Amino acid sequence: WTTFTIASALTARIDSDTSAAYQVCQQLWLSTALINDALAIAAQTVLAQALSKGRPELAAETVKKIISWSIGSGIFLATAVGLSFDEIASLFTKDIDVQDKIRSMLPFVAVSMPFASVAFTLDGVLYGARDF
């Protein structure tokens, strides 16, 4: 959270339009991260169940499947954001300057989504495996 706080403080020092655009992009990124976090929670449950039953082969298969789903989810979300820059920007504000800044930031949000998706899912996998 420290990173978000520092980024918010830095954008606020630039100008209010940049700060507003950053907040929209941050909330969009966090929303998609929570979607992927739901996949991580499912991974925790399935993996812990497989490991508690002494079935490491099922656990390995589960990890492969969950990671492939997270990659697919990240690509889907990145594509959805990538194809709807204009709609997303106008959904949050009528201010043209803020919309332009949102449009300039959204490519970075979209590019990060597949990586963030895998990171959140692996986090769930590691938590699921840690207890067993």
Short mmCIF file of N, CA and C in Angstrom, two decimals:
data_model
loop_
_atom_site.label_atom_id
_atom_site.label_comp_id
_atom_site.label_asym_id
_atom_site.label_seq_id
_atom_site.Cartn_x
_atom_site.Cartn_y
_atom_site.Cartn_z
N TRP A 1 0.81 -1.19 0.00
CA TRP A 1 0.00 0.00 0.00
C TRP A 1 0.85 1.26 0.00
N THR A 2 2.08 1.13 0.46
CA THR A 2 2.97 2.28 0.47
C THR A 2 3.17 2.82 -0.94
N THR A 3 3.30 1.93 -1.90
CA THR A 3 3.50 2.35 -3.29
C THR A 3 2.32 3.17 -3.78
N PHE A 4 1.10 2.73 -3.47
CA PHE A 4 -0.08 3.47 -3.88
C PHE A 4 -0.13 4.84 -3.22
N THR A 5 0.26 4.90 -1.97
CA THR A 5 0.25 6.18 -1.24
C THR A 5 1.26 7.15 -1.85
N ILE A 6 2.45 6.65 -2.15
CA ILE A 6 3.47 7.51 -2.75
C ILE A 6 3.02 7.97 -4.13
N ALA A 7 2.49 7.05 -4.93
CA ALA A 7 2.02 7.42 -6.28
C ALA A 7 0.90 8.44 -6.20
N SER A 8 -0.01 8.27 -5.27
CA SER A 8 -1.10 9.24 -5.10
C SER A 8 -0.56 10.62 -4.72
N ALA A 9 0.41 10.64 -3.82
CA ALA A 9 1.00 11.91 -3.39
C ALA A 9 1.73 12.58 -4.56
N LEU A 10 2.43 11.80 -5.35
CA LEU A 10 3.16 12.37 -6.49
C LEU A 10 2.21 12.91 -7.55
N THR A 11 1.15 12.18 -7.85
CA THR A 11 0.22 12.67 -8.86
C THR A 11 -0.53 13.91 -8.37
N ALA A 12 -0.79 13.98 -7.08
CA ALA A 12 -1.46 15.16 -6.52
C ALA A 12 -0.58 16.40 -6.65
N ARG A 13 0.73 16.20 -6.63
CA ARG A 13 1.65 17.34 -6.77
C ARG A 13 1.75 17.82 -8.21
N ILE A 14 1.41 16.95 -9.17
CA ILE A 14 1.47 17.35 -10.58
C ILE A 14 0.32 18.30 -10.87
N ASP A 15 -0.90 17.79 -10.76
CA ASP A 15 -2.10 18.63 -10.88
C ASP A 15 -3.32 17.77 -10.57
N SER A 16 -4.45 18.41 -10.41
CA SER A 16 -5.66 17.68 -9.99
C SER A 16 -6.17 16.74 -11.08
N ASP A 17 -5.99 17.10 -12.36
CA ASP A 17 -6.43 16.21 -13.44
C ASP A 17 -5.64 14.91 -13.45
N THR A 18 -4.35 15.01 -13.27
CA THR A 18 -3.49 13.82 -13.22
C THR A 18 -3.84 12.97 -12.01
N SER A 19 -4.07 13.61 -10.89
CA SER A 19 -4.45 12.88 -9.68
C SER A 19 -5.78 12.15 -9.86
N ALA A 20 -6.74 12.83 -10.47
CA ALA A 20 -8.04 12.20 -10.71
C ALA A 20 -7.91 11.02 -11.66
N ALA A 21 -7.15 11.20 -12.72
CA ALA A 21 -6.96 10.11 -13.69
C ALA A 21 -6.25 8.92 -13.04
N TYR A 22 -5.25 9.20 -12.22
CA TYR A 22 -4.55 8.13 -11.52
C TYR A 22 -5.49 7.36 -10.61
N GLN A 23 -6.34 8.06 -9.89
CA GLN A 23 -7.28 7.40 -8.98
C GLN A 23 -8.24 6.49 -9.74
N VAL A 24 -8.71 6.94 -10.90
CA VAL A 24 -9.60 6.10 -11.72
C VAL A 24 -8.86 4.84 -12.16
N CYS A 25 -7.64 5.02 -12.65
CA CYS A 25 -6.87 3.86 -13.14
C CYS A 25 -6.50 2.92 -12.00
N GLN A 26 -6.17 3.48 -10.85
CA GLN A 26 -5.85 2.65 -9.69
C GLN A 26 -7.06 1.83 -9.27
N GLN A 27 -8.23 2.44 -9.23
CA GLN A 27 -9.44 1.71 -8.83
C GLN A 27 -9.80 0.63 -9.85
N LEU A 28 -9.60 0.94 -11.13
CA LEU A 28 -9.85 -0.06 -12.16
C LEU A 28 -8.90 -1.24 -12.00
N TRP A 29 -7.63 -0.95 -11.76
CA TRP A 29 -6.64 -2.01 -11.57
C TRP A 29 -6.98 -2.84 -10.33
N LEU A 30 -7.33 -2.17 -9.24
CA LEU A 30 -7.67 -2.88 -8.01
C LEU A 30 -8.92 -3.75 -8.20
N SER A 31 -9.88 -3.26 -8.96
CA SER A 31 -11.10 -4.04 -9.22
C SER A 31 -10.77 -5.32 -9.98
N THR A 32 -9.94 -5.20 -10.98
CA THR A 32 -9.56 -6.41 -11.74
C THR A 32 -8.69 -7.32 -10.89
N ALA A 33 -7.89 -6.73 -10.00
CA ALA A 33 -7.07 -7.56 -9.11
C ALA A 33 -7.97 -8.38 -8.18
N LEU A 34 -9.06 -7.80 -7.73
CA LEU A 34 -9.97 -8.54 -6.86
C LEU A 34 -10.68 -9.67 -7.61
N ILE A 35 -10.94 -9.45 -8.89
CA ILE A 35 -11.51 -10.54 -9.70
C ILE A 35 -10.54 -11.71 -9.72
N ASN A 36 -9.27 -11.40 -9.94
CA ASN A 36 -8.26 -12.45 -9.97
C ASN A 36 -7.99 -13.02 -8.58
N ASP A 37 -8.19 -12.23 -7.57
CA ASP A 37 -8.01 -12.72 -6.21
C ASP A 37 -9.06 -13.79 -5.89
N ALA A 38 -10.23 -13.67 -6.48
CA ALA A 38 -11.25 -14.70 -6.29
C ALA A 38 -10.76 -16.04 -6.84
N LEU A 39 -10.05 -16.00 -7.95
CA LEU A 39 -9.46 -17.21 -8.51
C LEU A 39 -8.39 -17.77 -7.56
N ALA A 40 -7.65 -16.87 -6.93
CA ALA A 40 -6.63 -17.30 -5.98
C ALA A 40 -7.26 -17.98 -4.77
N ILE A 41 -8.39 -17.49 -4.32
CA ILE A 41 -9.07 -18.10 -3.18
C ILE A 41 -9.54 -19.51 -3.54
N ALA A 42 -10.05 -19.66 -4.75
CA ALA A 42 -10.44 -20.99 -5.21
C ALA A 42 -9.22 -21.90 -5.28
N ALA A 43 -8.11 -21.37 -5.73
CA ALA A 43 -6.87 -22.16 -5.81
C ALA A 43 -6.44 -22.62 -4.43
N GLN A 44 -6.54 -21.74 -3.45
CA GLN A 44 -6.18 -22.11 -2.08
C GLN A 44 -6.98 -23.30 -1.61
N THR A 45 -8.27 -23.25 -1.83
CA THR A 45 -9.16 -24.30 -1.35
C THR A 45 -8.89 -25.64 -2.03
N VAL A 46 -8.82 -25.62 -3.34
CA VAL A 46 -8.62 -26.86 -4.10
C VAL A 46 -7.24 -27.45 -3.81
N LEU A 47 -6.23 -26.59 -3.76
CA LEU A 47 -4.88 -27.07 -3.50
C LEU A 47 -4.75 -27.63 -2.09
N ALA A 48 -5.29 -26.95 -1.11
CA ALA A 48 -5.21 -27.44 0.27
C ALA A 48 -5.94 -28.77 0.41
N GLN A 49 -7.06 -28.91 -0.28
CA GLN A 49 -7.80 -30.17 -0.23
C GLN A 49 -6.98 -31.30 -0.84
N ALA A 50 -6.35 -31.06 -1.98
CA ALA A 50 -5.53 -32.10 -2.63
C ALA A 50 -4.34 -32.48 -1.76
N LEU A 51 -3.69 -31.50 -1.17
CA LEU A 51 -2.53 -31.79 -0.34
C LEU A 51 -2.92 -32.48 0.96
N SER A 52 -4.06 -32.12 1.52
CA SER A 52 -4.49 -32.76 2.76
C SER A 52 -4.87 -34.23 2.54
N LYS A 53 -5.25 -34.57 1.32
CA LYS A 53 -5.58 -35.96 1.00
C LYS A 53 -4.35 -36.74 0.55
N GLY A 54 -3.18 -36.10 0.57
CA GLY A 54 -1.95 -36.78 0.19
C GLY A 54 -1.87 -37.05 -1.30
N ARG A 55 -2.40 -36.17 -2.11
CA ARG A 55 -2.42 -36.35 -3.56
C ARG A 55 -1.63 -35.23 -4.25
N PRO A 56 -0.30 -35.32 -4.20
CA PRO A 56 0.52 -34.26 -4.79
C PRO A 56 0.33 -34.13 -6.30
N GLU A 57 0.00 -35.23 -6.97
CA GLU A 57 -0.23 -35.16 -8.42
C GLU A 57 -1.47 -34.32 -8.74
N LEU A 58 -2.51 -34.43 -7.92
CA LEU A 58 -3.70 -33.60 -8.10
C LEU A 58 -3.37 -32.14 -7.80
N ALA A 59 -2.53 -31.92 -6.80
CA ALA A 59 -2.12 -30.56 -6.46
C ALA A 59 -1.34 -29.93 -7.62
N ALA A 60 -0.42 -30.67 -8.21
CA ALA A 60 0.36 -30.15 -9.34
C ALA A 60 -0.53 -29.86 -10.54
N GLU A 61 -1.47 -30.75 -10.80
CA GLU A 61 -2.42 -30.54 -11.91
C GLU A 61 -3.29 -29.30 -11.64
N THR A 62 -3.69 -29.14 -10.41
CA THR A 62 -4.50 -27.99 -10.02
C THR A 62 -3.74 -26.69 -10.24
N VAL A 63 -2.48 -26.67 -9.82
CA VAL A 63 -1.66 -25.47 -9.98
C VAL A 63 -1.53 -25.10 -11.46
N LYS A 64 -1.26 -26.09 -12.30
CA LYS A 64 -1.13 -25.82 -13.74
C LYS A 64 -2.43 -25.26 -14.31
N LYS A 65 -3.54 -25.86 -13.91
CA LYS A 65 -4.84 -25.41 -14.42
C LYS A 65 -5.18 -24.01 -13.94
N ILE A 66 -4.95 -23.75 -12.67
CA ILE A 66 -5.26 -22.44 -12.11
C ILE A 66 -4.39 -21.35 -12.75
N ILE A 67 -3.12 -21.65 -12.96
CA ILE A 67 -2.24 -20.66 -13.60
C ILE A 67 -2.69 -20.39 -15.03
N SER A 68 -3.08 -21.43 -15.75
CA SER A 68 -3.55 -21.19 -17.12
C SER A 68 -4.85 -20.37 -17.11
N TRP A 69 -5.72 -20.62 -16.14
CA TRP A 69 -6.95 -19.81 -16.03
C TRP A 69 -6.60 -18.36 -15.70
N SER A 70 -5.62 -18.17 -14.83
CA SER A 70 -5.26 -16.80 -14.45
C SER A 70 -4.64 -16.06 -15.63
N ILE A 71 -3.85 -16.74 -16.44
CA ILE A 71 -3.29 -16.11 -17.64
C ILE A 71 -4.43 -15.72 -18.58
N GLY A 72 -5.37 -16.64 -18.77
CA GLY A 72 -6.53 -16.34 -19.61
C GLY A 72 -7.35 -15.18 -19.08
N SER A 73 -7.55 -15.17 -17.78
CA SER A 73 -8.30 -14.08 -17.15
C SER A 73 -7.58 -12.75 -17.33
N GLY A 74 -6.28 -12.75 -17.11
CA GLY A 74 -5.51 -11.52 -17.27
C GLY A 74 -5.52 -11.00 -18.70
N ILE A 75 -5.40 -11.92 -19.65
CA ILE A 75 -5.45 -11.52 -21.06
C ILE A 75 -6.84 -11.00 -21.43
N PHE A 76 -7.86 -11.67 -20.94
CA PHE A 76 -9.23 -11.22 -21.22
C PHE A 76 -9.47 -9.82 -20.66
N LEU A 77 -9.09 -9.60 -19.40
CA LEU A 77 -9.29 -8.29 -18.77
C LEU A 77 -8.46 -7.21 -19.46
N ALA A 78 -7.22 -7.55 -19.83
CA ALA A 78 -6.38 -6.59 -20.53
C ALA A 78 -6.98 -6.22 -21.88
N THR A 79 -7.51 -7.21 -22.58
CA THR A 79 -8.14 -6.96 -23.87
C THR A 79 -9.39 -6.10 -23.69
N ALA A 80 -10.19 -6.42 -22.68
CA ALA A 80 -11.41 -5.64 -22.44
C ALA A 80 -11.08 -4.19 -22.14
N VAL A 81 -10.08 -3.97 -21.31
CA VAL A 81 -9.67 -2.59 -21.00
C VAL A 81 -9.06 -1.95 -22.24
N GLY A 82 -8.24 -2.70 -22.95
CA GLY A 82 -7.59 -2.16 -24.14
C GLY A 82 -8.56 -1.75 -25.24
N LEU A 83 -9.67 -2.46 -25.36
CA LEU A 83 -10.64 -2.14 -26.40
C LEU A 83 -11.65 -1.08 -25.98
N SER A 84 -11.61 -0.69 -24.73
CA SER A 84 -12.63 0.26 -24.26
C SER A 84 -12.04 1.48 -23.57
N PHE A 85 -10.88 1.96 -24.04
CA PHE A 85 -10.26 3.15 -23.44
C PHE A 85 -11.23 4.32 -23.38
N ASP A 86 -11.87 4.62 -24.51
CA ASP A 86 -12.75 5.79 -24.57
C ASP A 86 -13.96 5.63 -23.67
N GLU A 87 -14.55 4.45 -23.67
CA GLU A 87 -15.74 4.21 -22.84
C GLU A 87 -15.40 4.28 -21.37
N ILE A 88 -14.28 3.72 -20.99
CA ILE A 88 -13.88 3.74 -19.58
C ILE A 88 -13.64 5.18 -19.13
N ALA A 89 -12.92 5.93 -19.94
CA ALA A 89 -12.61 7.32 -19.57
C ALA A 89 -13.88 8.14 -19.41
N SER A 90 -14.81 8.00 -20.34
CA SER A 90 -16.04 8.81 -20.26
C SER A 90 -17.02 8.28 -19.21
N LEU A 91 -16.85 7.05 -18.79
CA LEU A 91 -17.71 6.48 -17.76
C LEU A 91 -17.48 7.15 -16.41
N PHE A 92 -16.26 7.57 -16.15
CA PHE A 92 -15.91 8.10 -14.84
C PHE A 92 -15.98 9.61 -14.72
N THR A 93 -15.87 10.32 -15.85
CA THR A 93 -15.86 11.78 -15.77
C THR A 93 -16.29 12.40 -17.08
N LYS A 94 -16.78 13.61 -16.98
CA LYS A 94 -17.13 14.39 -18.17
C LYS A 94 -16.01 15.37 -18.53
N ASP A 95 -15.06 15.53 -17.64
CA ASP A 95 -13.95 16.45 -17.84
C ASP A 95 -13.02 15.90 -18.93
N ILE A 96 -12.89 16.63 -20.02
CA ILE A 96 -12.11 16.19 -21.18
C ILE A 96 -10.63 16.01 -20.84
N ASP A 97 -10.08 16.90 -20.03
CA ASP A 97 -8.66 16.80 -19.67
C ASP A 97 -8.39 15.53 -18.85
N VAL A 98 -9.27 15.23 -17.92
CA VAL A 98 -9.11 14.02 -17.11
C VAL A 98 -9.29 12.79 -18.01
N GLN A 99 -10.26 12.83 -18.91
CA GLN A 99 -10.46 11.70 -19.83
C GLN A 99 -9.19 11.45 -20.65
N ASP A 100 -8.57 12.51 -21.14
CA ASP A 100 -7.34 12.35 -21.92
C ASP A 100 -6.23 11.71 -21.09
N LYS A 101 -6.13 12.13 -19.85
CA LYS A 101 -5.09 11.55 -18.98
C LYS A 101 -5.41 10.10 -18.64
N ILE A 102 -6.68 9.78 -18.45
CA ILE A 102 -7.06 8.38 -18.20
C ILE A 102 -6.68 7.54 -19.41
N ARG A 103 -7.00 8.04 -20.60
CA ARG A 103 -6.66 7.30 -21.83
C ARG A 103 -5.15 7.08 -21.96
N SER A 104 -4.36 8.03 -21.50
CA SER A 104 -2.91 7.88 -21.59
C SER A 104 -2.37 6.88 -20.56
N MET A 105 -3.08 6.70 -19.45
CA MET A 105 -2.64 5.77 -18.40
C MET A 105 -3.16 4.35 -18.60
N LEU A 106 -4.30 4.20 -19.24
CA LEU A 106 -4.92 2.89 -19.36
C LEU A 106 -4.07 1.84 -20.07
N PRO A 107 -3.24 2.19 -21.05
CA PRO A 107 -2.39 1.14 -21.64
C PRO A 107 -1.48 0.48 -20.61
N PHE A 108 -0.98 1.25 -19.66
CA PHE A 108 -0.13 0.67 -18.61
C PHE A 108 -0.94 -0.26 -17.70
N VAL A 109 -2.16 0.13 -17.42
CA VAL A 109 -3.05 -0.71 -16.63
C VAL A 109 -3.31 -2.02 -17.37
N ALA A 110 -3.63 -1.91 -18.64
CA ALA A 110 -3.95 -3.11 -19.44
C ALA A 110 -2.75 -4.05 -19.56
N VAL A 111 -1.57 -3.50 -19.80
CA VAL A 111 -0.37 -4.33 -19.96
C VAL A 111 -0.04 -5.07 -18.67
N SER A 112 -0.30 -4.46 -17.54
CA SER A 112 0.04 -5.08 -16.26
C SER A 112 -0.92 -6.19 -15.85
N MET A 113 -2.10 -6.23 -16.43
CA MET A 113 -3.13 -7.16 -15.96
C MET A 113 -2.77 -8.64 -16.06
N PRO A 114 -2.22 -9.13 -17.17
CA PRO A 114 -1.86 -10.55 -17.19
C PRO A 114 -0.82 -10.91 -16.13
N PHE A 115 0.15 -10.03 -15.91
CA PHE A 115 1.18 -10.29 -14.91
C PHE A 115 0.60 -10.25 -13.50
N ALA A 116 -0.25 -9.27 -13.24
CA ALA A 116 -0.88 -9.15 -11.93
C ALA A 116 -1.79 -10.35 -11.67
N SER A 117 -2.46 -10.81 -12.69
CA SER A 117 -3.35 -11.96 -12.54
C SER A 117 -2.57 -13.20 -12.10
N VAL A 118 -1.46 -13.45 -12.74
CA VAL A 118 -0.63 -14.60 -12.37
C VAL A 118 -0.07 -14.41 -10.96
N ALA A 119 0.35 -13.20 -10.63
CA ALA A 119 0.91 -12.94 -9.31
C ALA A 119 -0.12 -13.19 -8.21
N PHE A 120 -1.34 -12.71 -8.41
CA PHE A 120 -2.39 -12.93 -7.40
C PHE A 120 -2.72 -14.41 -7.28
N THR A 121 -2.76 -15.11 -8.38
CA THR A 121 -3.08 -16.53 -8.34
C THR A 121 -1.97 -17.32 -7.67
N LEU A 122 -0.72 -17.01 -8.00
CA LEU A 122 0.39 -17.71 -7.34
C LEU A 122 0.41 -17.43 -5.84
N ASP A 123 0.00 -16.23 -5.47
CA ASP A 123 -0.12 -15.91 -4.05
C ASP A 123 -1.10 -16.86 -3.38
N GLY A 124 -2.23 -17.11 -4.03
CA GLY A 124 -3.21 -18.05 -3.49
C GLY A 124 -2.69 -19.46 -3.45
N VAL A 125 -1.97 -19.86 -4.47
CA VAL A 125 -1.40 -21.20 -4.52
C VAL A 125 -0.40 -21.38 -3.38
N LEU A 126 0.44 -20.39 -3.15
CA LEU A 126 1.43 -20.51 -2.08
C LEU A 126 0.79 -20.52 -0.71
N TYR A 127 -0.29 -19.74 -0.52
CA TYR A 127 -0.99 -19.80 0.76
C TYR A 127 -1.64 -21.15 0.96
N GLY A 128 -2.20 -21.72 -0.10
CA GLY A 128 -2.84 -23.03 0.00
C GLY A 128 -1.83 -24.12 0.32
N ALA A 129 -0.64 -24.03 -0.25
CA ALA A 129 0.39 -25.04 -0.04
C ALA A 129 1.10 -24.87 1.29
N ARG A 130 1.15 -23.65 1.78
CA ARG A 130 1.88 -23.35 3.00
C ARG A 130 1.35 -24.12 4.21
N ASP A 131 0.06 -24.29 4.28
CA ASP A 131 -0.55 -24.91 5.45
C ASP A 131 -0.39 -26.43 5.48
N PHE A 132 0.03 -26.99 4.35
CA PHE A 132 0.17 -28.45 4.31
C PHE A 132 1.55 -28.81 3.90
#
